[in-house]
């Protein structure tokens, strides 16, 4: 029984930010986000009373998508962060925390939204122009000839996801794998425009993390019986491949809008099958070794092909079509009529492979930008956490160094950025900054108040500097004289530090902009009108 | 309840009813006055008094009518002020301005550009979420929100075709019947279809076609064969996209039955480039179409952290172009001129409906009055038809009014109307019934004109068979047509500074008019509108204090008007006069309608769609 209810009037609230409820929720959200931030962030377990999956995470994307947010203002915030994360896959928490901080701090100052938005806009432009400028000290250009910086970047990202429950060894292994997968997607002989290939992530659950691996080419999953059927594979120099996107099942759909009258006794099925078989004959005479079809292959055709020692694989799905066509260098064939010989492709080798309980046919290309990343993990949640991928161009030093520096170069930017930096320390320790480079240092909580700092601090947050140099420290939240952070010279880095913590520059920059813009947007709201229907 | 009480109640009811009825009658009367005032007087007031304050977004420095960028920017800034968030206001107005100027090939074509942008704004804008608003930009060419079905990189001479049906021939078209007699026939038919598809693609290839745009989904085989022929394919274009491309390039869809013949295909056009484009992992088709019109194709990419914000910006941008489109069109004014035969040296026309019709001057034939009325009704939206009838030399004469007037430009970004009017010697004339000989010796020094304008003696030549022509603007007519219709315009591009200027000015002149009015109802209606108008700036300056409070602003403006000094605006933005005026007339019409309603019947509407299972079972 359905009944149409009378419409409820819309709810209108003025000055939404002043309401106690919003403030409280914002504060809770901020608490959740800040405690999850950074490599030493705490995990959150999200589970619904109605059942379903339990999610253990410290990732912004997982957190924000799982947290039920009802208030429109917080919805803006979370949606904005999710959009950012779906764009860059990085710096989600940074953006969210910064945004929360800005809103909170502005409320505390009691300035009018007009002034604040203008100020924020101006400060943001200062920050971005500094970050984009040549003199920016937080930027490290990635040297693609040496994998060290890239590896640092990947490792930072993997490390910042503690829910993956990785040991140090596993972490290093995975970082190296991810980097290898990324490097494999870079074409060897690039022309004027770089077109990256892609790496396909193949999930394998219930295996050891250290069993994860990267393979060039494509893995097509199939059942053991199917695999047995096509074995043994005859060896040859190269395997000629025909890739079909048209259905080979003998269906007949494109008859047009008019009617079609079939005289009694004429069997269309036979006619179509005859055509399919003649296609099969052409394939055999063209010495095709492997036929891959996106859709279904007619059983008779399949049998015909296997009789002639041609491997036939069907139902690979649309998602694999593009990588397949790249790997084999073919164009998907959309016709069952005549096939141009130019549309055949080739692979170097074909071999059956077994990983865990799954069977695969491995297509090994000559030279292609496609690779498969086999990701193994013990359980689902941890596996979900692992799906991270990145395309860095220019990298930003991380772990607070940037934030502290930014905060110093734009003294007035509330203490929002400072707080973000501060939230990296979770073990109750003190956060310090040095007066030379403006980097971030973390100290243990139980340290006595008067100590020789260099003895206590060994490396700054990003690992670029160590305490052996003549440095002076100050607490992050204390007052200090403004100074210009020294620009750091790139060649020092690779030599001295092998364990840097890095962030993707483009993601961070965009995150910074998105955070300020979203905060401005929220601060500018003076009414919330909600349609409760 | 006693009888007495009942009686008193009944009489009370009667009384209220009678009172209500009386009120309704009065309202109806007022509404009629309002309507007459709006149709016959308001245009006159705008044309005669208000127009002298108008500025223009066209710059006066050149002979050509060129858009002044800074004026346009302040116009747009004021427009976006009410539509987008505070922090994106300037950015959006700059973006809009950039877009407009980038799309415009030459100054003359601004109207064409605006029409096109307004009509196809959805196709000309791309929304991207997840990026900061400041990443929004303008890209040359067209961006289609879909991926290539097949992409073949191409250089050099890239030609495109549009098809609106499947390239591959079908067994039967709608309404026809395909009779299949044998399996062989079926196979040969299929073979023929394949061969034909292949042949069409080969032929397209030979004509240098590198891209096939299709409004329908093409079969796999078409994609396959076009790929073999080195032709990229984009499918499922919306009808709007197809019509946009057709409008820009003049390309018409390919007629397929003739496509494989050996003749050259004429339905192709060149494009500059054709390549895939990626915004945050979503793929688009980027097409460098070459325009044949004055519109240079550009797309605006709108970024924002959330979808809602992108939509808001998109709507605001679209609205801005709609506003500009209206602004760059002339708005026709049309009013009745009735003058008394007295000379008014110190004031503009005084209207008196009770005045008897003046005698026919010069003994010409007087046409029946109905004619005029009809004429007025059937007056087309464009006055172009009239201008054809007009001898231009007369108009030119009116334009060469020497204006030694000081510039009244408070912001300095727009200039006053005289210069503008000189460039747009348009459609200002009286089309009267009579054909009197008129010698308009307007040696007038009106107290309302704050400039010294010395008018030359205007000799209006007689045009045989046609009504007399008079330049009406900016002058008081002493001897006038007995009764005439005056057609005038608010010229394209007229602007006023924002901040209640329009309202205060119109308020001032309406009061001025009311004072001169001899009819009490006209006075009343004029006062009503004048006071209502003042409500708008009152709200605008509500939160302001001190020197910027409403009374201060009001007094200052009045003083400036009375002493003929330039008005000083506290804000820098500009707004379209035509748009504002049209809004005012709409409001008045709405009001007249509301006032004539005498009873509101309230019906409690039952919720529709009630499904009751029990009742269904009963049935």
PDB file of C-alpha atoms in Angstrom, chain B residues 454-559:
ATOM      1  CA  UNK B 454      21.775  74.104 -28.191  1.00  0.00           C
ATOM      2  CA  UNK B 455      19.535  72.585 -30.680  1.00  0.00           C
ATOM      3  CA  UNK B 456      19.608  73.711 -34.160  1.00  0.00           C
ATOM      4  CA  UNK B 457      16.491  74.565 -35.811  1.00  0.00           C
ATOM      5  CA  UNK B 458      15.177  71.389 -37.045  1.00  0.00           C
ATOM      6  CA  UNK B 459      13.530  71.510 -40.317  1.00  0.00           C
ATOM      7  CA  UNK B 460      11.472  68.484 -40.861  1.00  0.00           C
ATOM      8  CA  UNK B 461      10.889  67.843 -44.443  1.00  0.00           C
ATOM      9  CA  UNK B 462       7.683  66.475 -45.592  1.00  0.00           C
ATOM     10  CA  UNK B 463       7.638  62.991 -46.771  1.00  0.00           C
ATOM     11  CA  UNK B 464       4.840  62.424 -49.125  1.00  0.00           C
ATOM     12  CA  UNK B 465       2.306  59.891 -48.060  1.00  0.00           C
ATOM     13  CA  UNK B 466       3.891  59.266 -44.754  1.00  0.00           C
ATOM     14  CA  UNK B 467       3.549  60.655 -41.351  1.00  0.00           C
ATOM     15  CA  UNK B 468       5.756  63.327 -40.053  1.00  0.00           C
ATOM     16  CA  UNK B 469       9.000  62.484 -38.464  1.00  0.00           C
ATOM     17  CA  UNK B 470      10.258  64.121 -35.448  1.00  0.00           C
ATOM     18  CA  UNK B 471      13.262  63.625 -33.358  1.00  0.00           C
ATOM     19  CA  UNK B 472      11.674  63.230 -30.010  1.00  0.00           C
ATOM     20  CA  UNK B 473      14.521  62.627 -27.792  1.00  0.00           C
ATOM     21  CA  UNK B 474      16.021  65.208 -25.555  1.00  0.00           C
ATOM     22  CA  UNK B 475      13.876  68.044 -26.514  1.00  0.00           C
ATOM     23  CA  UNK B 476      10.606  69.577 -25.714  1.00  0.00           C
ATOM     24  CA  UNK B 477       8.292  69.808 -28.559  1.00  0.00           C
ATOM     25  CA  UNK B 478       6.407  72.952 -28.705  1.00  0.00           C
ATOM     26  CA  UNK B 479       4.282  72.477 -31.640  1.00  0.00           C
ATOM     27  CA  UNK B 480       3.546  68.907 -31.916  1.00  0.00           C
ATOM     28  CA  UNK B 481       1.414  66.480 -33.642  1.00  0.00           C
ATOM     29  CA  UNK B 482      -2.019  66.640 -32.256  1.00  0.00           C
ATOM     30  CA  UNK B 483      -1.941  63.078 -31.264  1.00  0.00           C
ATOM     31  CA  UNK B 484       0.740  60.658 -32.216  1.00  0.00           C
ATOM     32  CA  UNK B 485       2.465  57.504 -31.426  1.00  0.00           C
ATOM     33  CA  UNK B 486       5.997  57.792 -30.613  1.00  0.00           C
ATOM     34  CA  UNK B 487       8.353  54.931 -31.223  1.00  0.00           C
ATOM     35  CA  UNK B 488      11.641  55.108 -29.524  1.00  0.00           C
ATOM     36  CA  UNK B 489      14.167  52.740 -28.048  1.00  0.00           C
ATOM     37  CA  UNK B 490      16.414  52.190 -25.152  1.00  0.00           C
ATOM     38  CA  UNK B 491      19.510  51.651 -27.290  1.00  0.00           C
ATOM     39  CA  UNK B 492      21.593  48.526 -26.984  1.00  0.00           C
ATOM     40  CA  UNK B 493      24.176  48.581 -24.254  1.00  0.00           C
ATOM     41  CA  UNK B 494      22.556  51.114 -21.947  1.00  0.00           C
ATOM     42  CA  UNK B 495      23.709  50.816 -18.368  1.00  0.00           C
ATOM     43  CA  UNK B 496      23.374  52.600 -15.060  1.00  0.00           C
ATOM     44  CA  UNK B 497      25.551  52.291 -11.982  1.00  0.00           C
ATOM     45  CA  UNK B 498      24.255  49.775  -9.461  1.00  0.00           C
ATOM     46  CA  UNK B 499      23.183  50.620  -5.969  1.00  0.00           C
ATOM     47  CA  UNK B 500      19.616  51.769  -6.517  1.00  0.00           C
ATOM     48  CA  UNK B 501      20.411  54.422  -9.109  1.00  0.00           C
ATOM     49  CA  UNK B 502      17.725  53.288 -11.484  1.00  0.00           C
ATOM     50  CA  UNK B 503      15.139  53.228  -8.731  1.00  0.00           C
ATOM     51  CA  UNK B 504      16.008  56.598  -7.244  1.00  0.00           C
ATOM     52  CA  UNK B 505      16.137  58.258 -10.647  1.00  0.00           C
ATOM     53  CA  UNK B 506      12.841  56.826 -11.763  1.00  0.00           C
ATOM     54  CA  UNK B 507      11.371  57.735  -8.403  1.00  0.00           C
ATOM     55  CA  UNK B 508      12.528  61.303  -8.827  1.00  0.00           C
ATOM     56  CA  UNK B 509      11.149  61.675 -12.299  1.00  0.00           C
ATOM     57  CA  UNK B 510       7.900  59.996 -11.443  1.00  0.00           C
ATOM     58  CA  UNK B 511       7.361  62.458  -8.625  1.00  0.00           C
ATOM     59  CA  UNK B 512       8.295  65.235 -10.980  1.00  0.00           C
ATOM     60  CA  UNK B 513       5.757  63.974 -13.446  1.00  0.00           C
ATOM     61  CA  UNK B 514       3.122  63.595 -10.773  1.00  0.00           C
ATOM     62  CA  UNK B 515       3.494  67.209  -9.831  1.00  0.00           C
ATOM     63  CA  UNK B 516       2.867  68.291 -13.380  1.00  0.00           C
ATOM     64  CA  UNK B 517      -0.022  65.964 -13.844  1.00  0.00           C
ATOM     65  CA  UNK B 518      -3.442  67.423 -13.931  1.00  0.00           C
ATOM     66  CA  UNK B 519      -5.301  64.207 -13.489  1.00  0.00           C
ATOM     67  CA  UNK B 520      -5.552  63.003  -9.988  1.00  0.00           C
ATOM     68  CA  UNK B 521      -5.446  59.299 -10.824  1.00  0.00           C
ATOM     69  CA  UNK B 522      -2.309  59.654 -12.854  1.00  0.00           C
ATOM     70  CA  UNK B 523      -0.748  61.526 -10.015  1.00  0.00           C
ATOM     71  CA  UNK B 524      -1.779  58.788  -7.652  1.00  0.00           C
ATOM     72  CA  UNK B 525      -0.462  55.915  -9.751  1.00  0.00           C
ATOM     73  CA  UNK B 526       2.727  57.757 -10.419  1.00  0.00           C
ATOM     74  CA  UNK B 527       3.204  58.333  -6.714  1.00  0.00           C
ATOM     75  CA  UNK B 528       2.464  54.717  -5.905  1.00  0.00           C
ATOM     76  CA  UNK B 529       5.087  53.456  -8.317  1.00  0.00           C
ATOM     77  CA  UNK B 530       7.582  56.096  -7.243  1.00  0.00           C
ATOM     78  CA  UNK B 531       7.328  55.160  -3.600  1.00  0.00           C
ATOM     79  CA  UNK B 532       7.380  51.470  -4.270  1.00  0.00           C
ATOM     80  CA  UNK B 533      10.560  51.913  -6.275  1.00  0.00           C
ATOM     81  CA  UNK B 534      12.243  53.568  -3.371  1.00  0.00           C
ATOM     82  CA  UNK B 535      11.752  50.424  -1.329  1.00  0.00           C
ATOM     83  CA  UNK B 536      14.478  48.660  -3.284  1.00  0.00           C
ATOM     84  CA  UNK B 537      17.393  50.980  -2.445  1.00  0.00           C
ATOM     85  CA  UNK B 538      16.051  51.152   1.112  1.00  0.00           C
ATOM     86  CA  UNK B 539      16.657  47.432   1.445  1.00  0.00           C
ATOM     87  CA  UNK B 540      19.967  47.697  -0.353  1.00  0.00           C
ATOM     88  CA  UNK B 541      21.362  50.212   2.116  1.00  0.00           C
ATOM     89  CA  UNK B 542      19.685  48.723   5.157  1.00  0.00           C
ATOM     90  CA  UNK B 543      22.854  47.419   6.714  1.00  0.00           C
ATOM     91  CA  UNK B 544      24.935  50.469   5.843  1.00  0.00           C
ATOM     92  CA  UNK B 545      25.594  53.159   8.365  1.00  0.00           C
ATOM     93  CA  UNK B 546      26.765  56.743   8.423  1.00  0.00           C
ATOM     94  CA  UNK B 547      27.583  58.315   5.111  1.00  0.00           C
ATOM     95  CA  UNK B 548      26.363  55.314   3.178  1.00  0.00           C
ATOM     96  CA  UNK B 549      23.013  54.990   4.893  1.00  0.00           C
ATOM     97  CA  UNK B 550      19.934  55.286   2.781  1.00  0.00           C
ATOM     98  CA  UNK B 551      18.776  58.768   3.798  1.00  0.00           C
ATOM     99  CA  UNK B 552      22.223  60.139   3.088  1.00  0.00           C
ATOM    100  CA  UNK B 553      22.415  58.555  -0.321  1.00  0.00           C
ATOM    101  CA  UNK B 554      18.893  59.637  -1.157  1.00  0.00           C
ATOM    102  CA  UNK B 555      19.433  63.250  -0.189  1.00  0.00           C
ATOM    103  CA  UNK B 556      22.712  63.408  -2.028  1.00  0.00           C
ATOM    104  CA  UNK B 557      21.230  61.985  -5.200  1.00  0.00           C
ATOM    105  CA  UNK B 558      18.275  64.351  -5.087  1.00  0.00           C
ATOM    106  CA  UNK B 559      20.550  67.262  -4.561  1.00  0.00           C
TER     107      UNK B 559
END
